[in-house]
CSV table of C-alpha atoms in Angstrom, one decimal:
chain,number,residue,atom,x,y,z
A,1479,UNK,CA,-12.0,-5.8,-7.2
A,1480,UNK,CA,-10.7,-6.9,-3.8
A,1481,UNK,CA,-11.8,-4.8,-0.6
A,1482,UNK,CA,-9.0,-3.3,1.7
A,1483,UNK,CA,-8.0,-4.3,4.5
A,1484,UNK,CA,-5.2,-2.0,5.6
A,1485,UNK,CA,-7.6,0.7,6.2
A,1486,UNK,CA,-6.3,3.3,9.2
A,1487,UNK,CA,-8.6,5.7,9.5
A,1488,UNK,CA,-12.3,6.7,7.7
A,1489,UNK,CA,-12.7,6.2,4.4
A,1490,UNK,CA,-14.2,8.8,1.4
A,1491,UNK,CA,-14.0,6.8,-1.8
A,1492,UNK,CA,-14.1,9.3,-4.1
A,1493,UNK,CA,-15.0,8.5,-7.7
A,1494,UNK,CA,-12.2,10.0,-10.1
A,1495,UNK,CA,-13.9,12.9,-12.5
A,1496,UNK,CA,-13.2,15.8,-14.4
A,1497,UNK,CA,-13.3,18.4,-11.5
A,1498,UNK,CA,-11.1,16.3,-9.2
A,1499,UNK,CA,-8.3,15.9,-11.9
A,1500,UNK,CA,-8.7,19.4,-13.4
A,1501,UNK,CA,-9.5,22.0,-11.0
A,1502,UNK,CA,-7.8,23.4,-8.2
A,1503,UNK,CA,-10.2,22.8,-5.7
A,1504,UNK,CA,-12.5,20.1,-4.7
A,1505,UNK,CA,-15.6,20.6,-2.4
A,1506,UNK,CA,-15.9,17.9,0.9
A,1507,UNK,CA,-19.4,16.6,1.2
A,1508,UNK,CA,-20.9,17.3,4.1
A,1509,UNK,CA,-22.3,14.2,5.1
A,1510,UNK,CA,-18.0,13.6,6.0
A,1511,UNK,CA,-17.6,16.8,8.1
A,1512,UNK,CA,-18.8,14.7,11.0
A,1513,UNK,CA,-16.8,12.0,10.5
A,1514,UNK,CA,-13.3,13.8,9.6
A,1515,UNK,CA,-14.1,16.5,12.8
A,1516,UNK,CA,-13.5,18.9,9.6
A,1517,UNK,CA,-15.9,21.8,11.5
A,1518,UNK,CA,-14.1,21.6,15.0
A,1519,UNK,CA,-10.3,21.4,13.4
A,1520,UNK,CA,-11.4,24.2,10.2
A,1521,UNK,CA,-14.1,25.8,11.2
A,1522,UNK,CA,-12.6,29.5,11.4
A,1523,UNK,CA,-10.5,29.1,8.2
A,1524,UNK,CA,-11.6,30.5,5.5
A,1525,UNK,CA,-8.6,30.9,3.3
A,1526,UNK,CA,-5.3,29.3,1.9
A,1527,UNK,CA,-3.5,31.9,3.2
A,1528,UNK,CA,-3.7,30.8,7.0
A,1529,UNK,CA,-1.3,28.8,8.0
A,1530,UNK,CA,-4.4,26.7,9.8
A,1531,UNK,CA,-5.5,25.7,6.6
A,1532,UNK,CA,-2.4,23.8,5.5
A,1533,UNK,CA,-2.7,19.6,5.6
A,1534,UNK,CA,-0.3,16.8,4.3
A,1535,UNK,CA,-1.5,14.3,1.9
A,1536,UNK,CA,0.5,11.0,1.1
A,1537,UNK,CA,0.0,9.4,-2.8
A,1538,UNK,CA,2.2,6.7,-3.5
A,1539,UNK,CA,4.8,7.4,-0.8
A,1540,UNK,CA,5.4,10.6,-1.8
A,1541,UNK,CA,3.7,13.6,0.6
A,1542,UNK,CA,2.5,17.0,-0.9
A,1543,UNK,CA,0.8,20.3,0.6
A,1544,UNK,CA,-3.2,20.5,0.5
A,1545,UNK,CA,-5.1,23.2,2.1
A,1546,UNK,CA,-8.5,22.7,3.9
A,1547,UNK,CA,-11.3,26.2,4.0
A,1548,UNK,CA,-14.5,27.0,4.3
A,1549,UNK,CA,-16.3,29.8,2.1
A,1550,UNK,CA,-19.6,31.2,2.4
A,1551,UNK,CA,-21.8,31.1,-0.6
A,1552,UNK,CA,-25.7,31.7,-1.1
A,1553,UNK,CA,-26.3,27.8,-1.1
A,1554,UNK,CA,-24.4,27.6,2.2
A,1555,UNK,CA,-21.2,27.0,3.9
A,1556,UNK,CA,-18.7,24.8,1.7
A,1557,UNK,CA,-15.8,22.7,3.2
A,1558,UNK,CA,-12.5,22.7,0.2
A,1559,UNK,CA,-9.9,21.1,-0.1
A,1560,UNK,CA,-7.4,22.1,-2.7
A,1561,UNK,CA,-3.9,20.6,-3.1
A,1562,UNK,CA,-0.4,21.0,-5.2
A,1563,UNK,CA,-0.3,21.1,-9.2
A,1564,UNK,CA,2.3,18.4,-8.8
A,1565,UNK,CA,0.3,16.0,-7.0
A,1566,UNK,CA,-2.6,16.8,-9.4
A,1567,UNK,CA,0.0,15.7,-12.5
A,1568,UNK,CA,0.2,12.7,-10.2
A,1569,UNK,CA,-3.2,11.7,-10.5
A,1570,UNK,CA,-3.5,12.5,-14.2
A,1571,UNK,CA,-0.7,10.1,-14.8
A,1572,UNK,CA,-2.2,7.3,-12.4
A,1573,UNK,CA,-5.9,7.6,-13.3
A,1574,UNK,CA,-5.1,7.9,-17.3
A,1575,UNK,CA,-8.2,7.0,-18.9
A,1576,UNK,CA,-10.4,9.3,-16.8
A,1577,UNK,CA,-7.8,12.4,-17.7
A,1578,UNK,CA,-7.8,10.9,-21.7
A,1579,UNK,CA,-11.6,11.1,-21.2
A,1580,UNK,CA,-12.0,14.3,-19.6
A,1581,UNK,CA,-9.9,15.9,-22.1
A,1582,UNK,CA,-11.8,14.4,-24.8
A,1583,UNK,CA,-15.1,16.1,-23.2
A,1584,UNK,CA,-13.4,19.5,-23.3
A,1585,UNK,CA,-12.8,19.1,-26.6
A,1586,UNK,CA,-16.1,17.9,-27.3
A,1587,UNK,CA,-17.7,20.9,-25.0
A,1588,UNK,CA,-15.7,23.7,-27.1
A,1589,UNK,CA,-17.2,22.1,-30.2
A,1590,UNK,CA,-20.6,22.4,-29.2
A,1591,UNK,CA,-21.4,19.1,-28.0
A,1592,UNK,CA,-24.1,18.9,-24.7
A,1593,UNK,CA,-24.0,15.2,-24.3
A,1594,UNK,CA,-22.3,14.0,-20.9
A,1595,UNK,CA,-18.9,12.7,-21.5
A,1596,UNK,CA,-19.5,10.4,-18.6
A,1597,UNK,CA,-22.2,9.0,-20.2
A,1598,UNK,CA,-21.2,8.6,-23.8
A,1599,UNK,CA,-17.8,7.0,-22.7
A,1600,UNK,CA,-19.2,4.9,-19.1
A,1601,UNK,CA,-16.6,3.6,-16.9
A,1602,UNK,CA,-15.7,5.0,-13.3
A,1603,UNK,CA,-12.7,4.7,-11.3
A,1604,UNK,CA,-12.1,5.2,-7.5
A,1605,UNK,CA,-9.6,7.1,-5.2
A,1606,UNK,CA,-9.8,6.0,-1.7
A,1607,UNK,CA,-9.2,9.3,1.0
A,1608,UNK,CA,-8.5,8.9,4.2
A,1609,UNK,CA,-7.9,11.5,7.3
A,1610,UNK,CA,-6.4,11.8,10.1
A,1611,UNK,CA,-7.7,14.5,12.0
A,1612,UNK,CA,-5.2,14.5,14.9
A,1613,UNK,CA,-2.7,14.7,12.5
A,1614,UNK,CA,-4.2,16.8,9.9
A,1615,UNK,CA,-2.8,14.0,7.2
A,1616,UNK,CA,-4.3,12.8,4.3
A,1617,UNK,CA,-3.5,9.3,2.3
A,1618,UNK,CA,-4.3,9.1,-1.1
A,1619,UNK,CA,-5.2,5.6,-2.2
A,1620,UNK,CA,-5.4,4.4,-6.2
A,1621,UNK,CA,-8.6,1.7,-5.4
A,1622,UNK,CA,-9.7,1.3,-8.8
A,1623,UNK,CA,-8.5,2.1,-12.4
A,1624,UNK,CA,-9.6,1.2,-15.5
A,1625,UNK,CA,-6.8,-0.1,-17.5
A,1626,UNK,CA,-6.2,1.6,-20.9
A,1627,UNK,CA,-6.7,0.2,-24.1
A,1628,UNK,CA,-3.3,0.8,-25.5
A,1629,UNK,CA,-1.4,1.5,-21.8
A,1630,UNK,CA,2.4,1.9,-23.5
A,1631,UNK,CA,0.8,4.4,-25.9
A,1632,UNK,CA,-1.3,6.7,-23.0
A,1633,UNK,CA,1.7,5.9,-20.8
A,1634,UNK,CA,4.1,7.9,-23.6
A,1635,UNK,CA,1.2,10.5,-24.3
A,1636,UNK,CA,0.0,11.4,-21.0
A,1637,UNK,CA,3.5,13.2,-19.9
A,1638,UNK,CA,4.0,14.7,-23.9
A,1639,UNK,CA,4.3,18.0,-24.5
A,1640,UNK,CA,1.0,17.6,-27.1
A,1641,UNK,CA,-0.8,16.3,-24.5
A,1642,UNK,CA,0.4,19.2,-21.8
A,1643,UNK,CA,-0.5,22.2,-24.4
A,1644,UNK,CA,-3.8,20.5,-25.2
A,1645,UNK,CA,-4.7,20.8,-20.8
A,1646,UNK,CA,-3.3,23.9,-21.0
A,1647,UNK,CA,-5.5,25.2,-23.9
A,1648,UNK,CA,-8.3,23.9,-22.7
A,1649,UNK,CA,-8.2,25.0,-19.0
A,1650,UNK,CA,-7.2,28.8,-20.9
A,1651,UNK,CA,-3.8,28.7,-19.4
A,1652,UNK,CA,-2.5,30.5,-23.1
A,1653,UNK,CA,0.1,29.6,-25.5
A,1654,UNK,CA,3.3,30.6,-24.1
A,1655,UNK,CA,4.1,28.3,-22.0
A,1656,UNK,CA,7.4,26.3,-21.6
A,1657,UNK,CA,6.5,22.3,-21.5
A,1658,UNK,CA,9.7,20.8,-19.1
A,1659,UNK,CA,10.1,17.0,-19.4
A,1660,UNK,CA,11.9,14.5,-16.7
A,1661,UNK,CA,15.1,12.6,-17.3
A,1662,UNK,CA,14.8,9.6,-19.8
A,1663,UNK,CA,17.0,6.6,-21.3
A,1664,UNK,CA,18.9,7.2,-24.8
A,1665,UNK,CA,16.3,4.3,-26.3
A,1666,UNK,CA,13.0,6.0,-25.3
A,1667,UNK,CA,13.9,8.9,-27.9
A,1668,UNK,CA,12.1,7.9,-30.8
A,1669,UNK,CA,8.7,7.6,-29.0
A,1670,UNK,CA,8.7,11.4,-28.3
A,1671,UNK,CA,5.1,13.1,-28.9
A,1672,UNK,CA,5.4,16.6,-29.8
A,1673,UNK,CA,8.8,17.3,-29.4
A,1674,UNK,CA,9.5,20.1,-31.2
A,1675,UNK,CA,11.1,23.5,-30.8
A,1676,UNK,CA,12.8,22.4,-28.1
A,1677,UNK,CA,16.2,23.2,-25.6
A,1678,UNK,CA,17.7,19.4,-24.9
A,1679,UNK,CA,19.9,18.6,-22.7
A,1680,UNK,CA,22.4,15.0,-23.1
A,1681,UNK,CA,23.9,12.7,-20.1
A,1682,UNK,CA,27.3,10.7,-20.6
A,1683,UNK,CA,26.7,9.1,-17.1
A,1684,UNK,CA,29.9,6.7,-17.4
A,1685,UNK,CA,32.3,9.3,-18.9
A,1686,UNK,CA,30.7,12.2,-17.1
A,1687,UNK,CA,29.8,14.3,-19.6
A,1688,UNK,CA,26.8,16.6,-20.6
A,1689,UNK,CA,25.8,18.8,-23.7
A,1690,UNK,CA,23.3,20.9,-24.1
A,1691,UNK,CA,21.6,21.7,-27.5
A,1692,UNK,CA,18.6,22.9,-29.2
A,1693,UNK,CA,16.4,21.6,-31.8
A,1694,UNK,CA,13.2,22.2,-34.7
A,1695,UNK,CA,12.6,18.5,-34.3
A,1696,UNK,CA,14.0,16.2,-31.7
A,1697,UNK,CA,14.0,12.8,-33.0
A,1698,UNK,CA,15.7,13.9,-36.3
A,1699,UNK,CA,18.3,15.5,-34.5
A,1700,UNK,CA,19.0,13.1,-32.5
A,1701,UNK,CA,19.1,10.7,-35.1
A,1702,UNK,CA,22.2,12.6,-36.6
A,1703,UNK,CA,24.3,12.0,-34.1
A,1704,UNK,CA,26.1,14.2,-31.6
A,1705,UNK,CA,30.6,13.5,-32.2
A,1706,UNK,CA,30.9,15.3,-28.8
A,1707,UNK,CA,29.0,13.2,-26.6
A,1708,UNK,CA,28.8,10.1,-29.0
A,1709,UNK,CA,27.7,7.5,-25.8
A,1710,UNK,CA,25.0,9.6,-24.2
A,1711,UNK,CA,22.6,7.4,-22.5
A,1712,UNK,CA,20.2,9.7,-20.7
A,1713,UNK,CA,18.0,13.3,-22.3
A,1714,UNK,CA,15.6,15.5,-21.1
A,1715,UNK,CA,14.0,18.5,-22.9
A,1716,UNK,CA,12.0,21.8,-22.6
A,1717,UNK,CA,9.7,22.4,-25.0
A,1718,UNK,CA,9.2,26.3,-26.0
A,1719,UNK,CA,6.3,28.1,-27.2
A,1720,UNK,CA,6.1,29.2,-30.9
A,1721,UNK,CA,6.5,32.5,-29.5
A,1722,UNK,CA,9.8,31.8,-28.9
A,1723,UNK,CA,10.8,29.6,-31.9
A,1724,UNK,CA,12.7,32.5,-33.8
A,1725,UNK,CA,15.4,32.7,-30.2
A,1726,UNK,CA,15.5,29.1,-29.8
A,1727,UNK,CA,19.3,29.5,-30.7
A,1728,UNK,CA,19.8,32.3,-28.5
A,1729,UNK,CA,18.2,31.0,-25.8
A,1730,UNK,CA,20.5,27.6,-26.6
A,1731,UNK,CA,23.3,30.2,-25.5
A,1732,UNK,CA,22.3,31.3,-22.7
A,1733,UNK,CA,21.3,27.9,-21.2
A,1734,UNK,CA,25.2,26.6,-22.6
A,1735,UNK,CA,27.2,29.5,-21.1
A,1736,UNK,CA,25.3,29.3,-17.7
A,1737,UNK,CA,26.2,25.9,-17.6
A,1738,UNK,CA,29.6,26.8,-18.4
A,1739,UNK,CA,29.7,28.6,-15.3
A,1740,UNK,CA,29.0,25.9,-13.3
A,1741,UNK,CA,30.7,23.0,-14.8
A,1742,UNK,CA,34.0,22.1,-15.9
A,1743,UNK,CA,34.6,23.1,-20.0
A,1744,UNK,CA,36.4,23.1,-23.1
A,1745,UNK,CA,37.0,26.9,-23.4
A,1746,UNK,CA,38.4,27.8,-20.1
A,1747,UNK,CA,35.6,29.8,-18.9
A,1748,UNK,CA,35.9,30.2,-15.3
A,1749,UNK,CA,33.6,27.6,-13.3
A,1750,UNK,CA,32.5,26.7,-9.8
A,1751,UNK,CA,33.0,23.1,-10.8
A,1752,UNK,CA,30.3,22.2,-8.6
A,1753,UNK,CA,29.8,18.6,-10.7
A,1754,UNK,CA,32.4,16.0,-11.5
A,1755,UNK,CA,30.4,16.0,-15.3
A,1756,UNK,CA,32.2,18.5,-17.9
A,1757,UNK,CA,30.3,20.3,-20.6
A,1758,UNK,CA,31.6,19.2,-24.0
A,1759,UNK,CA,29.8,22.6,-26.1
A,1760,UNK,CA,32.2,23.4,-28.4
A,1761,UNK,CA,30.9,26.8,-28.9
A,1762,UNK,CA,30.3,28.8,-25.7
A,1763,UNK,CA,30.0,32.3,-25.4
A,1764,UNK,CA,32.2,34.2,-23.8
């Protein structure tokens, strides 16, 4: 492991665990308050709501919203920092084996198990976190990961919907939540986790077309072929909860006939044409 060298401003290297991937706040040791100037720049906010509070933080180019509070509890005065759910997806995705393993000691938690995950699976890896107090900006820097076992296969699982309703059952966040999934390429289909009871949408990128369709299983649909939009080269997908398994079709629909009234179509619904692409639903409500 090779030391930095582009280092700007001081350094907290931050070893990745459970709380820092999972919850939505993460406390500032107070050794750093000195060093940051984090009492002189925060030291009368004590919320999220004021505006004070807000900071940038920069994590592989890309910047996101963090707040930065103190609260008063009976062991003493506590420096947070919290940040976006987006940038914490970010981190689950980068640091994969400490998520994989933090999930696993959830699991292991809820079935009774006391032993320290950290223990019983050792390996540590390291986020460096610099500030710049002047600027109230955060960088975010990966310095360590361990690399998985099987990386294509965590790669696929980490962003799966199985792997999403497992976080979400285990942080208590319910049932009924919808699972949304980025844009991928037609030949990364059959390597869906999870993908079931889902809304789908299909991309014709050369002939600029798009279809929208819903689905009990989406590999084996897809594998029968859509006539309509026979080239598509690009998918995304929702996946919904069971609650909502016996109005997939009506929520199919809804999601067609609102794209109908933005896009060019086959039954002459009125659009605002806003995209060069033209839905190719046959059947659209009117």
């Amino acid at each position: 492991m090779n030391e930095r060298s582009d280092i700007e401003f001081p350094i907290w290297r931050k070893k990745v665990d459970q709380s820092f991937l999972f919850e939505n706040v993460t406390p500032i040791p107070k050794w750093l308050w000195p060093v940051w100037d984090i009492e002189n720049t925060f030291s009368d906010v004590h919320s999220k709501s004021n505006p004070r509070s807000v900071v940038s933080i920069t994590f592989k180019g890309i910047k996101y919203k963090g707040h930065i509070f103190f609260s008063e509890r009976t062991s003493g005065r506590m420096c947070r920092f919290a940040f976006e759910q987006t940038l914490h997806a970010q981190l689950k995705d980068t640091f994969l084996m400490s998520y994989m393993r933090a999930l696993e000691g959830q699991i292991r938690k809820q079935d009774g198990e006391k032993a320290d995950i950290e223990l019983t699976i050792p390996f540590w890896e390291f986020i460096d976190i610099e500030f710049n107090s002047e600027k109230k900006e955060f960088t975010f820097t990966c310095h360590y990961k361990q690399l998985p076992t099987f990386p294509k296969l965590f790669e696929k699982l980490v962003s799966s919907p199985a792997i999403k309703k497992v976080d979400d059952l285990l942080a208590c966040k319910g049932t009924d939540r919808i699972h949304k999934q980025d844009w991928k390429p037609r030949a990364e289909y059959k390597n869906e986790v999870g993908a079931e009871n889902v809304i789908y949408t299909l991309l014709d990128t050369q002939k600029k077309l798009i279809y929208v369709g819903e689905a009990k299983n989406l590999i084996n649909r897809f594998d029968n072929g859509h006539p309509d939009i026979s080239q598509w080269d690009f998918y995304r997908y929702n996946v919904l909860p069971a609650s909502l398994e016996a109005h997939r079709l009506t929520l199919e629909r809804m999601a067609i006939r609102d794209m109908a009234a933005l896009l060019k179509n086959k039954v002459d619904i009125t659009s605002f044409g806003i995209s060069e692409y033209k839905l190719v639903n046959r059947k659209i409500d009117k």
